Coordinates of C-alpha atoms in Angstrom, one line a residue:
X237 CA 13.2 15.1 0.1
X238 CA 15.6 14.8 -3.1
X239 CA 18.1 17.1 -1.5
X240 CA 18.2 15.1 1.8
X241 CA 19.0 11.7 -0.2
X242 CA 21.7 13.3 -2.1
X243 CA 23.4 14.7 1.3
X244 CA 23.0 11.4 2.4
X245 CA 24.7 9.6 -0.4
X246 CA 27.4 12.4 -0.3
X247 CA 27.9 11.7 3.3
X248 CA 28.1 8.0 2.9
X249 CA 30.7 8.4 -0.1
X250 CA 32.7 10.6 2.3
X251 CA 32.8 7.9 4.8
X252 CA 33.8 5.4 2.2
X253 CA 36.7 7.3 1.1
X254 CA 37.7 8.3 4.9
X255 CA 37.7 4.3 5.6
X256 CA 39.9 3.4 2.1
X257 CA 42.2 6.2 3.3
X258 CA 42.1 5.0 7.0
X259 CA 42.9 1.3 5.6
X260 CA 45.5 2.2 3.3
X261 CA 47.3 4.3 5.9
X262 CA 47.1 1.4 8.6
X263 CA 48.6 -1.0 5.9
X264 CA 51.4 1.8 5.5
X265 CA 52.0 2.0 9.1
X266 CA 52.2 -1.7 9.5
X267 CA 54.7 -2.3 6.9
X268 CA 56.8 0.8 8.2
X269 CA 56.5 -0.8 11.7
X270 CA 57.5 -4.2 10.3
X271 CA 60.6 -2.7 8.6
X272 CA 61.6 -0.8 11.7
X273 CA 61.5 -3.8 13.8
X274 CA 63.6 -5.7 11.4
X275 CA 66.2 -3.1 11.2
X276 CA 66.1 -3.0 15.1
X277 CA 66.7 -7.0 15.3
X278 CA 69.3 -6.8 12.7
X279 CA 71.4 -4.1 14.7
X280 CA 70.6 -6.3 18.1
X281 CA 73.6 -8.4 19.7
X282 CA 73.5 -12.1 18.3
X283 CA 75.6 -15.5 19.1
X284 CA 76.0 -18.4 17.1
X285 CA 78.1 -21.4 16.6
X286 CA 78.1 -23.1 13.3
X287 CA 80.5 -26.3 12.7
X288 CA 80.0 -27.7 9.2
X289 CA 76.4 -26.8 9.2
X290 CA 74.5 -27.2 6.0
X291 CA 73.3 -23.7 4.5
X292 CA 69.9 -24.2 4.7
X293 CA 70.1 -25.2 8.2
X294 CA 72.1 -22.2 8.9
X295 CA 69.2 -19.6 7.6
X296 CA 66.6 -21.5 9.6
X297 CA 68.7 -21.7 12.9
X298 CA 69.2 -17.5 12.1
X299 CA 65.5 -16.8 11.7
X300 CA 64.4 -19.1 14.4
X301 CA 66.9 -17.8 17.0
X302 CA 66.8 -13.9 15.8
X303 CA 63.0 -14.0 15.3
X304 CA 63.1 -12.7 12.1
X305 CA 61.3 -13.6 8.9
X306 CA 64.4 -14.9 6.3
X307 CA 63.5 -15.7 2.6
X308 CA 66.1 -17.4 0.4
X309 CA 65.7 -17.5 -3.2
X310 CA 65.9 -20.7 -5.1
X311 CA 68.8 -19.2 -7.4
X312 CA 71.0 -18.9 -4.3
X313 CA 71.3 -23.1 -3.9
X314 CA 71.6 -23.1 -7.9
X315 CA 74.7 -20.9 -7.9
X316 CA 76.6 -22.5 -4.9
X317 CA 79.0 -25.6 -5.6
X318 CA 76.9 -28.0 -3.1
X319 CA 73.6 -26.3 -3.3
X320 CA 71.6 -26.0 0.0
X321 CA 74.1 -28.5 1.6
X322 CA 77.1 -26.3 1.2
X323 CA 78.5 -26.5 4.8
X324 CA 79.3 -23.2 6.9
X325 CA 81.5 -22.9 10.0
X326 CA 81.7 -19.8 12.0
X327 CA 81.3 -18.5 15.5
X328 CA 79.6 -15.2 16.6
X329 CA 79.5 -13.8 20.1
X330 CA 77.4 -10.7 20.8
X331 CA 78.0 -9.7 17.2
X332 CA 75.5 -7.6 15.7
X333 CA 73.2 -9.9 13.4
X334 CA 73.5 -7.8 10.3
X335 CA 77.3 -8.4 10.7
X336 CA 77.2 -12.0 11.3
X337 CA 74.9 -12.4 8.0
X338 CA 77.3 -10.8 6.1
X339 CA 80.2 -12.9 7.5
X340 CA 78.4 -15.8 6.3
X341 CA 77.0 -14.6 2.7
X342 CA 80.2 -12.8 1.7
X343 CA 82.4 -15.8 1.4
X344 CA 79.8 -17.3 -0.6
X345 CA 79.2 -14.7 -3.3
X346 CA 75.4 -13.8 -1.6
X347 CA 73.8 -10.9 -0.5
X348 CA 71.0 -9.8 1.5
X349 CA 68.2 -7.2 1.2
X350 CA 65.1 -6.2 3.1
X351 CA 61.7 -6.4 1.7
X352 CA 59.3 -4.7 4.0
X353 CA 59.6 -6.8 7.4
X354 CA 61.4 -9.7 5.6
X355 CA 65.1 -10.6 5.0
X356 CA 65.9 -11.8 1.3
X357 CA 69.0 -13.6 0.5
X358 CA 69.8 -13.7 -3.2
X359 CA 73.0 -14.3 -5.4
X360 CA 75.3 -11.3 -5.8
X361 CA 75.4 -9.6 -9.5
X362 CA 79.0 -11.1 -9.9
X363 CA 77.9 -14.6 -8.7
X364 CA 74.7 -14.8 -10.9
X365 CA 76.7 -13.6 -14.1
X366 CA 78.9 -16.8 -13.9
X367 CA 75.7 -18.5 -15.1
X368 CA 76.2 -21.8 -13.3
X369 CA 77.4 -23.5 -10.2
X370 CA 80.5 -21.6 -8.9
X371 CA 83.5 -23.6 -8.1
X372 CA 85.3 -22.9 -4.6
X373 CA 88.2 -21.4 -6.5
X374 CA 85.8 -19.4 -8.2
X375 CA 84.3 -18.2 -5.3
X376 CA 87.6 -17.5 -3.6
X377 CA 88.6 -15.3 -6.6
X378 CA 85.4 -13.5 -6.5
X379 CA 85.8 -12.8 -2.6
X380 CA 89.5 -11.3 -3.1
X381 CA 88.1 -9.1 -5.8
X382 CA 85.4 -7.8 -3.5
X383 CA 87.8 -7.1 -0.7
X384 CA 91.2 -6.2 -2.3
X385 CA 91.6 -2.4 -2.7
X386 CA 93.1 -1.1 -6.2
X387 CA 95.3 1.7 -5.5
X388 CA 96.6 2.4 -9.1
X389 CA 95.3 1.4 -12.5
X390 CA 97.9 1.6 -15.5
X391 CA 95.3 0.3 -18.1
X392 CA 96.6 -3.0 -18.5
X393 CA 94.0 -5.3 -16.2
X394 CA 95.9 -8.5 -16.4
X395 CA 99.2 -6.8 -15.2
X396 CA 97.5 -4.5 -12.5
X397 CA 95.4 -7.7 -11.1
X398 CA 98.3 -10.2 -11.0
X399 CA 99.9 -7.4 -8.9
X400 CA 97.5 -6.6 -6.5
X401 CA 96.2 -10.2 -6.1
X402 CA 99.3 -11.9 -6.2
X403 CA 98.0 -14.1 -8.7
X404 CA 100.8 -14.8 -11.3
X405 CA 98.2 -16.7 -13.4
X406 CA 95.5 -14.7 -13.7
X407 CA 94.3 -13.1 -16.8
X408 CA 91.7 -10.7 -18.0
X409 CA 89.8 -11.3 -21.3
X410 CA 88.4 -8.3 -22.7
X411 CA 86.2 -8.6 -25.8
X412 CA 85.5 -5.0 -26.8
X413 CA 88.1 -3.4 -28.9
X414 CA 87.0 -0.2 -28.8
X415 CA 90.3 2.0 -28.0
X416 CA 88.5 5.2 -27.5
X417 CA 85.7 4.0 -25.2
X418 CA 88.4 1.8 -23.2
X419 CA 90.3 5.1 -22.5
X420 CA 87.5 7.0 -21.4
X421 CA 86.6 4.1 -18.9
X422 CA 90.3 4.1 -17.8
X423 CA 90.0 7.7 -16.8
X424 CA 86.6 6.8 -15.1
X425 CA 88.5 4.1 -13.1
X426 CA 91.2 6.2 -11.9
X427 CA 88.9 9.3 -10.7
X428 CA 87.4 6.6 -8.2
X429 CA 91.0 5.4 -6.9
X430 CA 91.5 4.0 -4.4
X431 CA 88.5 1.6 -4.5
X432 CA 87.7 -1.9 -4.4
X433 CA 88.6 -4.1 -7.5
X434 CA 84.9 -5.2 -7.9
X435 CA 83.9 -1.5 -8.0
X436 CA 86.7 -0.5 -10.5
X437 CA 85.5 -3.7 -12.9
X438 CA 81.9 -2.3 -12.4
X439 CA 83.0 1.4 -13.3
X440 CA 85.1 0.2 -16.9
X441 CA 82.5 -2.5 -17.6
X442 CA 79.5 0.1 -17.7
X443 CA 81.6 2.7 -19.4
X444 CA 82.4 0.0 -22.2
X445 CA 78.7 -1.2 -22.2
X446 CA 80.0 -4.8 -21.0
X447 CA 79.8 -6.9 -18.0
X448 CA 82.3 -8.8 -16.2
X449 CA 82.4 -12.2 -14.3
X450 CA 85.1 -14.8 -13.1
X451 CA 85.6 -17.9 -15.3
X452 CA 88.0 -20.5 -13.5
X453 CA 91.0 -18.2 -12.4
X454 CA 90.5 -15.5 -14.9
X455 CA 88.1 -12.5 -15.2
X456 CA 86.3 -12.2 -18.6
X457 CA 84.2 -8.9 -19.9
X458 CA 81.7 -8.8 -22.8
X459 CA 78.8 -7.3 -24.1
X460 CA 75.4 -8.4 -22.3
X461 CA 74.3 -9.5 -25.8
X462 CA 77.2 -11.9 -26.2
X463 CA 77.1 -13.2 -22.8
X464 CA 73.3 -14.0 -23.4
X465 CA 74.3 -15.8 -26.2
X466 CA 77.0 -17.6 -24.2
X467 CA 74.5 -18.9 -21.6
X468 CA 72.0 -20.1 -24.1
X469 CA 74.6 -22.7 -25.1
X470 CA 74.9 -24.0 -21.9
X471 CA 74.0 -27.7 -21.1
X472 CA 71.4 -28.1 -18.4
X473 CA 69.6 -30.8 -16.8
X474 CA 65.6 -30.3 -16.5
X475 CA 62.7 -32.4 -16.3
X476 CA 59.2 -31.8 -15.8
X477 CA 55.9 -32.9 -16.7
X478 CA 52.6 -31.0 -17.1
X479 CA 53.7 -28.4 -14.6
X480 CA 52.9 -24.3 -14.7
X481 CA 55.1 -22.6 -17.5
X482 CA 56.1 -20.2 -15.0
X483 CA 57.8 -23.3 -13.2
X484 CA 59.8 -24.1 -15.9
X485 CA 60.7 -20.8 -16.9
X486 CA 61.8 -20.0 -13.1
X487 CA 64.0 -23.0 -13.0
X488 CA 65.8 -22.0 -16.7
X489 CA 66.8 -18.6 -15.2
X490 CA 68.2 -20.5 -12.0
X491 CA 70.2 -22.8 -14.1
X492 CA 71.5 -20.1 -16.8
X493 CA 71.6 -17.0 -14.9
X494 CA 69.2 -15.4 -18.0
X495 CA 66.6 -13.0 -17.1
X496 CA 63.6 -14.0 -18.9
X497 CA 60.8 -11.8 -19.4
X498 CA 57.3 -13.2 -20.1
X499 CA 54.9 -11.2 -22.0
X500 CA 51.6 -10.1 -20.4
X501 CA 49.5 -12.9 -20.5
X502 CA 51.6 -15.6 -21.6
X503 CA 51.1 -17.7 -18.6
X504 CA 47.5 -17.7 -19.0
X505 CA 47.7 -18.6 -22.7
X506 CA 49.8 -21.5 -21.9
X507 CA 49.1 -22.8 -18.5
X508 CA 51.1 -26.1 -18.1
X509 CA 54.1 -27.5 -20.1
X510 CA 56.3 -30.3 -20.5
X511 CA 60.1 -30.5 -20.9
X512 CA 62.8 -33.3 -20.5
X513 CA 66.4 -32.5 -21.3
X514 CA 69.5 -34.2 -20.4
X515 CA 72.5 -31.7 -20.9
X516 CA 70.8 -30.1 -23.6
X517 CA 71.6 -26.6 -23.9
X518 CA 69.4 -23.5 -22.7
X519 CA 68.7 -22.7 -26.5
X520 CA 67.5 -26.4 -27.5
X521 CA 65.1 -26.3 -24.7
X522 CA 63.4 -23.1 -25.4
X523 CA 63.4 -24.5 -28.9
X524 CA 61.6 -27.5 -27.5
X525 CA 59.0 -25.4 -26.2
X526 CA 58.4 -23.3 -28.9
X527 CA 57.6 -26.7 -31.3
X528 CA 55.4 -27.8 -28.4
X529 CA 53.6 -24.9 -26.8
X530 CA 54.2 -22.3 -29.5
X531 CA 56.3 -20.3 -27.4
X532 CA 58.7 -18.0 -29.0
X533 CA 61.8 -16.1 -27.6
X534 CA 63.7 -13.0 -28.6
X535 CA 67.3 -12.1 -27.5
X536 CA 66.9 -8.4 -26.3
X537 CA 69.8 -6.4 -25.0
X538 CA 69.7 -7.4 -21.1
X539 CA 67.1 -10.1 -21.2
X540 CA 65.4 -12.9 -23.2
X541 CA 61.6 -12.0 -23.9
X542 CA 59.0 -15.2 -24.0
X543 CA 55.8 -14.5 -26.2
X544 CA 53.5 -16.5 -28.4
X545 CA 54.9 -17.5 -31.8
X546 CA 53.7 -15.2 -34.5
X547 CA 52.8 -12.6 -32.0
X548 CA 52.8 -9.1 -34.1
X549 CA 56.1 -7.2 -32.9
X550 CA 57.9 -10.1 -31.8
X551 CA 58.5 -12.2 -35.1
X552 CA 61.7 -13.9 -35.1
X553 CA 63.5 -15.8 -38.5
X554 CA 61.5 -19.3 -38.9
X555 CA 63.6 -22.0 -38.0
X556 CA 63.5 -25.6 -39.5
X557 CA 61.6 -28.3 -37.6
X558 CA 63.2 -30.6 -35.3
X559 CA 63.1 -34.1 -36.2
X560 CA 65.1 -36.1 -33.9
X561 CA 67.7 -36.3 -31.4
X562 CA 71.3 -37.7 -30.9
X563 CA 72.8 -38.8 -27.8
X564 CA 76.6 -38.1 -27.2
X565 CA 79.0 -38.7 -24.4
X566 CA 79.7 -35.5 -22.5
X567 CA 82.4 -34.9 -20.3
X568 CA 84.5 -37.0 -18.0
X569 CA 81.7 -38.5 -16.0
X570 CA 80.2 -40.2 -19.1
X571 CA 77.0 -38.2 -19.2
X572 CA 75.1 -37.6 -22.5
X573 CA 74.7 -34.5 -24.4
X574 CA 71.4 -34.5 -26.4
X575 CA 71.6 -32.6 -29.4
X576 CA 68.6 -31.7 -31.5
X577 CA 68.3 -32.5 -35.3
X578 CA 66.9 -30.2 -37.6
X579 CA 65.7 -30.6 -41.1
X580 CA 68.3 -28.0 -42.3
X581 CA 71.0 -30.0 -40.6
X582 CA 70.8 -33.2 -43.1
X583 CA 70.7 -33.6 -46.7
X584 CA 67.8 -34.3 -49.0
X585 CA 68.6 -37.7 -49.8
X586 CA 69.3 -38.8 -45.8
X587 CA 66.0 -37.3 -44.9
X588 CA 63.9 -39.4 -47.3
X589 CA 65.7 -42.4 -46.0
X590 CA 64.8 -41.7 -42.7
X591 CA 61.3 -41.0 -43.7
X592 CA 61.2 -44.4 -45.2
X593 CA 62.6 -46.0 -42.1
X594 CA 60.1 -43.9 -39.9
X595 CA 57.0 -45.4 -42.1
X596 CA 58.2 -49.0 -41.7
X597 CA 58.5 -48.6 -37.9
X598 CA 55.2 -46.9 -37.8
X599 CA 53.5 -49.8 -39.6
X600 CA 55.1 -52.3 -37.5
X601 CA 53.9 -50.7 -34.4
X602 CA 50.4 -50.0 -35.9
X603 CA 50.2 -53.8 -36.6
X604 CA 51.5 -54.6 -32.9
X605 CA 49.1 -52.5 -30.9
X606 CA 46.4 -51.2 -33.4
X607 CA 45.3 -53.7 -36.0
X608 CA 43.7 -57.1 -34.7
X609 CA 45.1 -60.3 -35.4
X610 CA 44.1 -62.3 -38.5
X611 CA 40.9 -64.1 -38.1
X612 CA 41.9 -68.1 -37.9
X613 CA 39.9 -70.2 -40.4
X614 CA 36.7 -71.7 -38.8
X615 CA 37.6 -75.4 -37.5
X616 CA 35.2 -78.4 -39.0
X617 CA 32.1 -79.3 -36.8
X618 CA 33.2 -82.0 -34.4
X619 CA 32.1 -85.6 -35.7
X620 CA 29.2 -87.2 -33.3
X621 CA 30.6 -90.4 -32.0
X622 CA 29.4 -93.6 -33.1
X623 CA 26.8 -95.5 -31.4
X624 CA 27.9 -99.3 -30.6
X625 CA 25.7 -101.9 -29.7
X626 CA 26.3 -103.7 -26.5
X627 CA 27.9 -106.9 -27.5
X628 CA 26.3 -109.9 -26.8
X629 CA 27.4 -113.6 -26.3
X630 CA 27.1 -115.8 -29.6
X631 CA 24.6 -118.3 -29.5
X632 CA 23.1 -121.0 -32.4
X633 CA 20.9 -119.5 -34.5
X634 CA 17.4 -121.0 -35.5
X635 CA 17.8 -119.7 -39.0
X636 CA 21.1 -121.1 -39.4
X637 CA 22.9 -117.6 -39.6
X638 CA 26.5 -117.7 -38.3
X639 CA 27.3 -115.7 -35.7
X640 CA 28.5 -112.1 -36.0
X641 CA 32.1 -111.4 -35.8
X642 CA 33.7 -110.2 -32.3
X643 CA 34.1 -106.5 -32.4
X644 CA 31.8 -106.1 -35.6
X645 CA 29.2 -103.2 -35.5
X646 CA 25.9 -103.8 -37.0
X647 CA 24.1 -100.6 -38.6
X648 CA 21.1 -100.0 -36.2
X649 CA 19.1 -98.6 -39.0
X650 CA 19.0 -101.6 -41.1
X651 CA 16.6 -104.1 -40.3
X652 CA 17.6 -107.8 -40.1
X653 CA 15.2 -110.0 -42.0
X654 CA 14.7 -113.3 -41.1
X655 CA 14.8 -116.2 -43.8
X656 CA 13.9 -119.8 -43.7
X657 CA 14.9 -123.1 -45.7
X658 CA 11.4 -124.0 -46.9
X659 CA 10.6 -124.6 -50.2
X660 CA 8.0 -122.8 -51.7

């Protein structure tokens, strides 16, 4: 009997493993089938006419007419001049869906990638590195860099790109001054020629441990660390109240282009936060989160690590507490730049003076909102009204008394004793 039971258990386990394998295989088969179906649709003919159509509506029309699942990352709209309302005009007649989508995305600095049966739209790395909303001039320069071939390279980026692109005012600013590394990078670029300017810049930046991005009418190169520090000082506008921390971090990444990497379990440890910044910098916003929710951050080479303050292995230099904000005019549109004031920014005497004013203001507020008003003195009891007798008409008294004066009140408790004029 025990052997039979063991045999049945073994068969049951075998069946379970077989069912799991079949289920896993079926899942992979469905995913593969969905991916193949998407590729076929991307290669199928497609016709569409767009005339000043908002970009969000363009993606919706493509998904509907082509019958595909199309996802747009939120960072796409955060990187474009007019966001989701950026208008597109184009006409496609029997073009492949793949080429039509590329024709729409390329001038905007966007790219697509397949994820199973889904097509995902995202910013290109060069667009994301701008770290803010791009201008139309920057998008045009980015498009020219991506499409124009570089046939010769002298090592002078400014001169070579001015000649190749026909832009006499273009400059290339390179932060690194390591001549040996620059020479090796130039040799790698020459070995790849002819190639697009974008590919040449990628090769040079990778060999010199830098990254490149367009800035107005120029191209800049700097280390990843310096770029992160630059983005930390970028003003942003962000308003959230009691929302998941993940929502705030995602929005910060969209506004700054910075890759934030949370520690495992951080979103569970800090489920909800509030943040309110009007043109404060990214770093100031992170400092507010640090003070309010004990979320610390560490700048790494390619990203910023978010973790709980004081966690072992992630300690950072302590910073003085934030004691207030100062609003200053910002830009030509008369906006406001909120500057956070730290204790270390002011002298001891000024700090004590601020504390004195603060304590006085708190006392006034407490008197108005917390302390009850002083009790008033009790009012004296009311005087009971006098009881006036009903006036009677005057008449002659047999006792010879004079009539009472008009309006005089007799005391009701005093008896009137009659008397006579008889002698005893």
